[in-house]
Amino acid sequence: MVPEINIWAVLVATLSTMVVGSLWYTPKVFGNYWMRTAKVTPSGEGKDAVRPILITLVVSFVSALVLAGSVAIAQEFYGGGFLANSMITAVILWAGFTAARFITHDAFEGRPAGLTLLNCSHELVTYLVMALVIGLFGI
């Protein structure tokens, strides 16, 4: 049985990840710190960003789709408010999969704790915004 998913919610949630990422990693917010700590040097060529942006769109769509499906399942199982289930499910999935994996990989790669915290926080905000969109759209 496939959970009922609002595709419009998934599409808007996908786009929301681009907005969050664009704001989060802008130089005036966390971008300068991220580039320095992650040792990222921008080429200055706009065309170099096309591939990562397209990959991000695809991966964000998959994340939004999985989140929407998980929320639908949680809603069916727990009942209650759809928006609340969306937000709680997002936090649980973020903690259990995204944050846990970031922390593990960054520890083995010797990345600075500040970079791990920055990226985990970005992912939490991203998932919460996607959950807000999905929760407000409903099924």
CSV table of N, CA and C in Angstrom, one decimal:
chain,number,residue,atom,x,y,z
A,1,MET,N,0.8,-1.2,0.0
A,1,MET,CA,0.0,0.0,0.0
A,1,MET,C,0.9,1.2,0.0
A,2,VAL,N,0.6,2.2,-0.9
A,2,VAL,CA,1.4,3.4,-1.0
A,2,VAL,C,0.7,4.5,-0.3
A,3,PRO,N,1.4,5.3,0.6
A,3,PRO,CA,0.8,6.4,1.3
A,3,PRO,C,0.3,7.5,0.3
A,4,GLU,N,-0.7,8.2,0.7
A,4,GLU,CA,-1.3,9.3,-0.1
A,4,GLU,C,-0.4,10.5,0.1
A,5,ILE,N,0.1,11.0,-1.0
A,5,ILE,CA,1.0,12.1,-1.0
A,5,ILE,C,0.5,13.2,-1.9
A,6,ASN,N,0.6,14.5,-1.4
A,6,ASN,CA,0.2,15.6,-2.1
A,6,ASN,C,1.4,16.1,-3.0
A,7,ILE,N,1.4,15.8,-4.2
A,7,ILE,CA,2.6,16.1,-5.1
A,7,ILE,C,2.9,17.6,-5.1
A,8,TRP,N,1.9,18.5,-5.0
A,8,TRP,CA,2.1,19.9,-5.0
A,8,TRP,C,2.9,20.3,-3.7
A,9,ALA,N,2.6,19.7,-2.6
A,9,ALA,CA,3.3,19.9,-1.4
A,9,ALA,C,4.8,19.5,-1.6
A,10,VAL,N,5.0,18.3,-2.2
A,10,VAL,CA,6.3,17.8,-2.4
A,10,VAL,C,7.1,18.8,-3.3
A,11,LEU,N,6.5,19.3,-4.4
A,11,LEU,CA,7.2,20.2,-5.3
A,11,LEU,C,7.5,21.5,-4.6
A,12,VAL,N,6.6,22.1,-3.9
A,12,VAL,CA,6.9,23.3,-3.1
A,12,VAL,C,7.9,23.1,-2.1
A,13,ALA,N,7.9,22.0,-1.4
A,13,ALA,CA,8.9,21.6,-0.4
A,13,ALA,C,10.2,21.5,-1.0
A,14,THR,N,10.3,20.9,-2.2
A,14,THR,CA,11.5,20.8,-2.9
A,14,THR,C,12.1,22.2,-3.2
A,15,LEU,N,11.3,23.1,-3.7
A,15,LEU,CA,11.8,24.4,-4.0
A,15,LEU,C,12.2,25.2,-2.7
A,16,SER,N,11.5,24.9,-1.6
A,16,SER,CA,11.9,25.5,-0.3
A,16,SER,C,13.3,25.2,0.1
A,17,THR,N,13.8,24.0,-0.3
A,17,THR,CA,15.2,23.7,0.1
A,17,THR,C,16.2,24.6,-0.6
A,18,MET,N,15.8,25.0,-1.8
A,18,MET,CA,16.7,25.9,-2.6
A,18,MET,C,16.7,27.3,-1.9
A,19,VAL,N,15.6,27.7,-1.5
A,19,VAL,CA,15.5,29.0,-0.8
A,19,VAL,C,16.3,29.0,0.5
A,20,VAL,N,16.1,27.9,1.3
A,20,VAL,CA,16.8,27.8,2.6
A,20,VAL,C,18.3,27.8,2.4
A,21,GLY,N,18.7,26.9,1.4
A,21,GLY,CA,20.1,26.8,1.1
A,21,GLY,C,20.8,28.1,0.6
A,22,SER,N,20.0,28.8,-0.3
A,22,SER,CA,20.5,30.0,-0.8
A,22,SER,C,20.7,31.1,0.3
A,23,LEU,N,19.8,31.1,1.2
A,23,LEU,CA,19.9,32.1,2.3
A,23,LEU,C,21.0,31.6,3.3
A,24,TRP,N,21.0,30.4,3.7
A,24,TRP,CA,21.9,29.9,4.7
A,24,TRP,C,23.3,30.0,4.3
A,25,TYR,N,23.6,29.7,3.1
A,25,TYR,CA,25.0,29.7,2.6
A,25,TYR,C,25.4,30.9,1.9
A,26,THR,N,24.6,32.0,1.9
A,26,THR,CA,25.0,33.2,1.3
A,26,THR,C,26.2,33.8,2.2
A,27,PRO,N,27.1,34.5,1.5
A,27,PRO,CA,28.3,34.9,2.3
A,27,PRO,C,28.0,35.8,3.5
A,28,LYS,N,26.9,36.5,3.5
A,28,LYS,CA,26.6,37.4,4.7
A,28,LYS,C,26.0,36.6,5.8
A,29,VAL,N,25.5,35.4,5.6
A,29,VAL,CA,25.0,34.6,6.6
A,29,VAL,C,26.0,33.6,7.1
A,30,PHE,N,26.1,32.4,6.6
A,30,PHE,CA,27.1,31.4,7.0
A,30,PHE,C,28.0,31.0,5.8
A,31,GLY,N,27.9,31.6,4.7
A,31,GLY,CA,28.6,31.2,3.5
A,31,GLY,C,30.1,31.4,3.6
A,32,ASN,N,30.6,32.5,4.1
A,32,ASN,CA,32.0,32.7,4.3
A,32,ASN,C,32.6,31.7,5.2
A,33,TYR,N,32.0,31.5,6.4
A,33,TYR,CA,32.5,30.5,7.3
A,33,TYR,C,32.5,29.1,6.7
A,34,TRP,N,31.4,28.8,6.0
A,34,TRP,CA,31.3,27.4,5.4
A,34,TRP,C,32.4,27.2,4.4
A,35,MET,N,32.6,28.2,3.5
A,35,MET,CA,33.7,28.1,2.5
A,35,MET,C,35.1,27.9,3.1
A,36,ARG,N,35.3,28.8,4.1
A,36,ARG,CA,36.6,28.7,4.8
A,36,ARG,C,36.8,27.4,5.6
A,37,THR,N,35.8,27.0,6.3
A,37,THR,CA,36.0,25.8,7.1
A,37,THR,C,35.9,24.5,6.3
A,38,ALA,N,35.1,24.5,5.2
A,38,ALA,CA,35.0,23.3,4.4
A,38,ALA,C,36.1,23.3,3.3
A,39,LYS,N,36.9,24.4,3.3
A,39,LYS,CA,37.9,24.5,2.3
A,39,LYS,C,37.4,24.5,0.8
A,40,VAL,N,36.3,25.3,0.6
A,40,VAL,CA,35.7,25.4,-0.7
A,40,VAL,C,36.1,26.7,-1.3
A,41,THR,N,36.6,26.6,-2.5
A,41,THR,CA,37.0,27.8,-3.2
A,41,THR,C,36.1,28.0,-4.5
A,42,PRO,N,35.2,29.0,-4.5
A,42,PRO,CA,34.4,29.1,-5.7
A,42,PRO,C,35.2,29.5,-6.9
A,43,SER,N,34.8,29.0,-8.0
A,43,SER,CA,35.6,29.3,-9.3
A,43,SER,C,35.2,30.6,-9.8
A,44,GLY,N,34.1,31.2,-9.4
A,44,GLY,CA,33.6,32.4,-10.0
A,44,GLY,C,32.9,32.3,-11.3
A,45,GLU,N,32.8,31.1,-11.8
A,45,GLU,CA,32.1,30.8,-13.0
A,45,GLU,C,30.7,30.2,-12.6
A,46,GLY,N,29.6,30.9,-13.1
A,46,GLY,CA,28.3,30.5,-12.8
A,46,GLY,C,28.0,29.1,-13.3
A,47,LYS,N,28.6,28.8,-14.4
A,47,LYS,CA,28.3,27.4,-15.0
A,47,LYS,C,28.7,26.3,-14.1
A,48,ASP,N,29.7,26.5,-13.3
A,48,ASP,CA,30.2,25.5,-12.4
A,48,ASP,C,29.2,25.1,-11.3
A,49,ALA,N,28.2,26.0,-11.1
A,49,ALA,CA,27.2,25.7,-10.1
A,49,ALA,C,26.0,25.0,-10.6
A,50,VAL,N,25.9,24.8,-11.9
A,50,VAL,CA,24.7,24.2,-12.6
A,50,VAL,C,24.6,22.7,-12.1
A,51,ARG,N,25.6,22.0,-12.2
A,51,ARG,CA,25.6,20.6,-11.9
A,51,ARG,C,25.2,20.4,-10.4
A,52,PRO,N,25.9,21.0,-9.4
A,52,PRO,CA,25.5,20.8,-8.0
A,52,PRO,C,24.0,21.3,-7.8
A,53,ILE,N,23.6,22.3,-8.4
A,53,ILE,CA,22.2,22.8,-8.2
A,53,ILE,C,21.2,21.8,-8.7
A,54,LEU,N,21.5,21.2,-9.9
A,54,LEU,CA,20.6,20.1,-10.4
A,54,LEU,C,20.6,18.9,-9.6
A,55,ILE,N,21.7,18.5,-9.0
A,55,ILE,CA,21.8,17.4,-8.1
A,55,ILE,C,21.0,17.7,-6.9
A,56,THR,N,21.2,18.9,-6.4
A,56,THR,CA,20.4,19.3,-5.2
A,56,THR,C,18.9,19.2,-5.4
A,57,LEU,N,18.5,19.7,-6.5
A,57,LEU,CA,17.0,19.6,-6.8
A,57,LEU,C,16.5,18.2,-6.8
A,58,VAL,N,17.2,17.3,-7.4
A,58,VAL,CA,16.8,15.9,-7.5
A,58,VAL,C,16.8,15.3,-6.1
A,59,VAL,N,17.9,15.5,-5.4
A,59,VAL,CA,18.0,14.9,-4.0
A,59,VAL,C,16.9,15.6,-3.1
A,60,SER,N,16.7,16.9,-3.2
A,60,SER,CA,15.7,17.5,-2.4
A,60,SER,C,14.3,17.0,-2.8
A,61,PHE,N,14.0,16.7,-4.0
A,61,PHE,CA,12.7,16.1,-4.4
A,61,PHE,C,12.6,14.8,-3.7
A,62,VAL,N,13.6,13.9,-3.7
A,62,VAL,CA,13.5,12.6,-3.1
A,62,VAL,C,13.3,12.8,-1.6
A,63,SER,N,14.0,13.7,-1.0
A,63,SER,CA,13.8,14.0,0.5
A,63,SER,C,12.4,14.4,0.8
A,64,ALA,N,11.9,15.3,0.0
A,64,ALA,CA,10.5,15.8,0.2
A,64,ALA,C,9.5,14.7,0.0
A,65,LEU,N,9.7,13.9,-1.0
A,65,LEU,CA,8.8,12.8,-1.2
A,65,LEU,C,8.8,11.8,-0.1
A,66,VAL,N,10.0,11.4,0.4
A,66,VAL,CA,10.1,10.5,1.5
A,66,VAL,C,9.5,11.1,2.8
A,67,LEU,N,9.8,12.4,3.0
A,67,LEU,CA,9.2,13.1,4.2
A,67,LEU,C,7.6,13.1,4.1
A,68,ALA,N,7.1,13.4,2.9
A,68,ALA,CA,5.6,13.4,2.8
A,68,ALA,C,5.1,12.0,3.0
A,69,GLY,N,5.7,11.0,2.4
A,69,GLY,CA,5.2,9.7,2.6
A,69,GLY,C,5.3,9.2,4.1
A,70,SER,N,6.4,9.6,4.8
A,70,SER,CA,6.5,9.3,6.2
A,70,SER,C,5.5,10.0,7.0
A,71,VAL,N,5.2,11.2,6.7
A,71,VAL,CA,4.2,12.0,7.4
A,71,VAL,C,2.8,11.4,7.2
A,72,ALA,N,2.5,10.9,6.0
A,72,ALA,CA,1.2,10.3,5.7
A,72,ALA,C,1.1,9.0,6.6
A,73,ILE,N,2.2,8.3,6.7
A,73,ILE,CA,2.1,7.0,7.5
A,73,ILE,C,2.0,7.4,8.9
A,74,ALA,N,2.7,8.4,9.4
A,74,ALA,CA,2.6,8.8,10.8
A,74,ALA,C,1.2,9.3,11.1
A,75,GLN,N,0.6,10.0,10.2
A,75,GLN,CA,-0.7,10.5,10.4
A,75,GLN,C,-1.7,9.4,10.5
A,76,GLU,N,-1.6,8.4,9.6
A,76,GLU,CA,-2.5,7.2,9.7
A,76,GLU,C,-2.3,6.5,11.0
A,77,PHE,N,-1.1,6.4,11.4
A,77,PHE,CA,-0.8,5.6,12.7
A,77,PHE,C,-1.2,6.3,13.9
A,78,TYR,N,-0.8,7.6,14.0
A,78,TYR,CA,-1.0,8.4,15.3
A,78,TYR,C,-2.2,9.2,15.3
A,79,GLY,N,-2.7,9.6,14.1
A,79,GLY,CA,-3.9,10.5,14.1
A,79,GLY,C,-3.4,11.9,14.6
A,80,GLY,N,-4.3,12.7,15.0
A,80,GLY,CA,-4.0,14.0,15.5
A,80,GLY,C,-3.8,15.0,14.4
A,81,GLY,N,-3.1,16.1,14.7
A,81,GLY,CA,-2.9,17.2,13.7
A,81,GLY,C,-1.9,16.9,12.7
A,82,PHE,N,-2.2,17.1,11.4
A,82,PHE,CA,-1.3,16.8,10.3
A,82,PHE,C,0.0,17.7,10.4
A,83,LEU,N,-0.2,18.9,10.7
A,83,LEU,CA,1.0,19.8,10.8
A,83,LEU,C,1.9,19.4,11.9
A,84,ALA,N,1.4,19.1,13.0
A,84,ALA,CA,2.2,18.6,14.2
A,84,ALA,C,2.9,17.3,13.8
A,85,ASN,N,2.2,16.4,13.2
A,85,ASN,CA,2.9,15.1,12.8
A,85,ASN,C,4.0,15.4,11.7
A,86,SER,N,3.8,16.4,10.9
A,86,SER,CA,4.8,16.7,9.9
A,86,SER,C,6.1,17.2,10.6
A,87,MET,N,5.9,18.1,11.5
A,87,MET,CA,7.1,18.7,12.2
A,87,MET,C,7.8,17.6,13.0
A,88,ILE,N,7.0,16.8,13.8
A,88,ILE,CA,7.7,15.8,14.6
A,88,ILE,C,8.4,14.8,13.7
A,89,THR,N,7.7,14.3,12.7
A,89,THR,CA,8.3,13.4,11.8
A,89,THR,C,9.6,13.9,11.2
A,90,ALA,N,9.6,15.2,10.8
A,90,ALA,CA,10.8,15.8,10.2
A,90,ALA,C,12.0,15.7,11.2
A,91,VAL,N,11.7,16.1,12.4
A,91,VAL,CA,12.8,16.1,13.5
A,91,VAL,C,13.3,14.7,13.7
A,92,ILE,N,12.4,13.7,13.8
A,92,ILE,CA,12.8,12.3,14.0
A,92,ILE,C,13.7,11.8,12.8
A,93,LEU,N,13.2,12.1,11.6
A,93,LEU,CA,14.0,11.6,10.4
A,93,LEU,C,15.3,12.3,10.4
A,94,TRP,N,15.3,13.6,10.6
A,94,TRP,CA,16.6,14.4,10.6
A,94,TRP,C,17.6,13.8,11.6
A,95,ALA,N,17.1,13.6,12.9
A,95,ALA,CA,18.0,13.2,13.9
A,95,ALA,C,18.5,11.7,13.7
A,96,GLY,N,17.6,10.9,13.2
A,96,GLY,CA,17.9,9.5,13.0
A,96,GLY,C,18.8,9.2,11.8
A,97,PHE,N,18.6,10.0,10.8
A,97,PHE,CA,19.3,9.7,9.5
A,97,PHE,C,20.3,10.8,9.2
A,98,THR,N,19.8,12.0,9.0
A,98,THR,CA,20.7,13.1,8.5
A,98,THR,C,21.8,13.5,9.6
A,99,ALA,N,21.4,13.9,10.8
A,99,ALA,CA,22.3,14.3,11.8
A,99,ALA,C,23.3,13.2,12.2
A,100,ALA,N,22.7,12.0,12.4
A,100,ALA,CA,23.5,10.9,12.8
A,100,ALA,C,24.6,10.6,11.7
A,101,ARG,N,24.2,10.6,10.5
A,101,ARG,CA,25.2,10.3,9.4
A,101,ARG,C,26.2,11.4,9.3
A,102,PHE,N,25.8,12.7,9.3
A,102,PHE,CA,26.7,13.8,9.3
A,102,PHE,C,27.8,13.7,10.4
A,103,ILE,N,27.3,13.5,11.6
A,103,ILE,CA,28.2,13.4,12.7
A,103,ILE,C,29.2,12.3,12.6
A,104,THR,N,28.8,11.1,12.1
A,104,THR,CA,29.6,10.0,11.9
A,104,THR,C,30.7,10.2,10.9
A,105,HIS,N,30.2,10.7,9.7
A,105,HIS,CA,31.2,10.9,8.6
A,105,HIS,C,32.1,12.0,8.9
A,106,ASP,N,31.6,13.1,9.5
A,106,ASP,CA,32.5,14.2,9.8
A,106,ASP,C,33.6,13.8,10.8
A,107,ALA,N,33.2,13.0,11.8
A,107,ALA,CA,34.2,12.5,12.8
A,107,ALA,C,35.3,11.7,12.1
A,108,PHE,N,34.9,10.8,11.2
A,108,PHE,CA,35.9,10.0,10.6
A,108,PHE,C,36.8,10.8,9.6
A,109,GLU,N,36.2,11.8,9.0
A,109,GLU,CA,36.9,12.7,8.0
A,109,GLU,C,37.7,13.8,8.7
A,110,GLY,N,37.5,13.9,10.1
A,110,GLY,CA,38.3,14.9,10.8
A,110,GLY,C,37.8,16.3,10.6
A,111,ARG,N,36.5,16.5,10.2
A,111,ARG,CA,36.0,17.8,9.9
A,111,ARG,C,35.8,18.6,11.2
A,112,PRO,N,36.0,19.9,11.2
A,112,PRO,CA,35.8,20.6,12.4
A,112,PRO,C,34.3,20.5,13.0
A,113,ALA,N,34.2,20.5,14.3
A,113,ALA,CA,32.9,20.4,14.9
A,113,ALA,C,32.0,21.5,14.5
A,114,GLY,N,32.5,22.7,14.3
A,114,GLY,CA,31.7,23.8,13.9
A,114,GLY,C,31.1,23.6,12.5
A,115,LEU,N,31.8,23.0,11.6
A,115,LEU,CA,31.3,22.7,10.3
A,115,LEU,C,30.1,21.7,10.4
A,116,THR,N,30.3,20.7,11.2
A,116,THR,CA,29.3,19.7,11.4
A,116,THR,C,28.1,20.3,12.0
A,117,LEU,N,28.2,21.1,13.0
A,117,LEU,CA,27.1,21.8,13.6
A,117,LEU,C,26.4,22.7,12.6
A,118,LEU,N,27.1,23.4,11.8
A,118,LEU,CA,26.6,24.3,10.8
A,118,LEU,C,25.7,23.5,9.8
A,119,ASN,N,26.3,22.4,9.3
A,119,ASN,CA,25.6,21.6,8.3
A,119,ASN,C,24.4,20.9,8.8
A,120,CYS,N,24.6,20.3,10.0
A,120,CYS,CA,23.4,19.7,10.7
A,120,CYS,C,22.3,20.7,11.0
A,121,SER,N,22.6,21.8,11.4
A,121,SER,CA,21.6,22.9,11.7
A,121,SER,C,20.9,23.3,10.4
A,122,HIS,N,21.7,23.4,9.3
A,122,HIS,CA,21.1,23.7,8.0
A,122,HIS,C,20.1,22.6,7.6
A,123,GLU,N,20.5,21.4,7.8
A,123,GLU,CA,19.6,20.3,7.4
A,123,GLU,C,18.3,20.3,8.3
A,124,LEU,N,18.5,20.6,9.6
A,124,LEU,CA,17.3,20.7,10.5
A,124,LEU,C,16.3,21.8,10.0
A,125,VAL,N,16.9,22.9,9.7
A,125,VAL,CA,16.0,24.0,9.2
A,125,VAL,C,15.4,23.6,7.9
A,126,THR,N,16.1,23.0,7.0
A,126,THR,CA,15.6,22.6,5.7
A,126,THR,C,14.4,21.6,5.9
A,127,TYR,N,14.6,20.6,6.8
A,127,TYR,CA,13.6,19.6,7.0
A,127,TYR,C,12.3,20.3,7.7
A,128,LEU,N,12.6,21.2,8.6
A,128,LEU,CA,11.4,21.8,9.3
A,128,LEU,C,10.6,22.7,8.3
A,129,VAL,N,11.3,23.4,7.4
A,129,VAL,CA,10.6,24.2,6.4
A,129,VAL,C,9.8,23.2,5.4
A,130,MET,N,10.5,22.1,5.0
A,130,MET,CA,9.7,21.2,4.2
A,130,MET,C,8.5,20.6,4.9
A,131,ALA,N,8.7,20.3,6.2
A,131,ALA,CA,7.6,19.8,7.0
A,131,ALA,C,6.5,20.8,7.1
A,132,LEU,N,6.8,22.1,7.3
A,132,LEU,CA,5.8,23.1,7.4
A,132,LEU,C,5.0,23.2,6.1
A,133,VAL,N,5.7,23.2,5.0
A,133,VAL,CA,5.0,23.2,3.7
A,133,VAL,C,4.1,22.0,3.5
A,134,ILE,N,4.6,20.8,3.8
A,134,ILE,CA,3.9,19.6,3.7
A,134,ILE,C,2.7,19.6,4.6
A,135,GLY,N,2.9,20.0,5.9
A,135,GLY,CA,1.9,20.1,6.9
A,135,GLY,C,0.8,21.0,6.5
A,136,LEU,N,1.2,22.2,6.0
A,136,LEU,CA,0.1,23.2,5.6
A,136,LEU,C,-0.7,22.8,4.4
A,137,PHE,N,0.0,22.1,3.4
A,137,PHE,CA,-0.7,21.6,2.2
A,137,PHE,C,-1.7,20.5,2.6
A,138,GLY,N,-1.2,19.6,3.5
A,138,GLY,CA,-2.0,18.4,3.8
A,138,GLY,C,-2.0,17.4,2.7
A,139,ILE,N,-2.8,16.4,2.9
A,139,ILE,CA,-2.8,15.3,2.0
A,139,ILE,C,-3.8,15.6,0.9
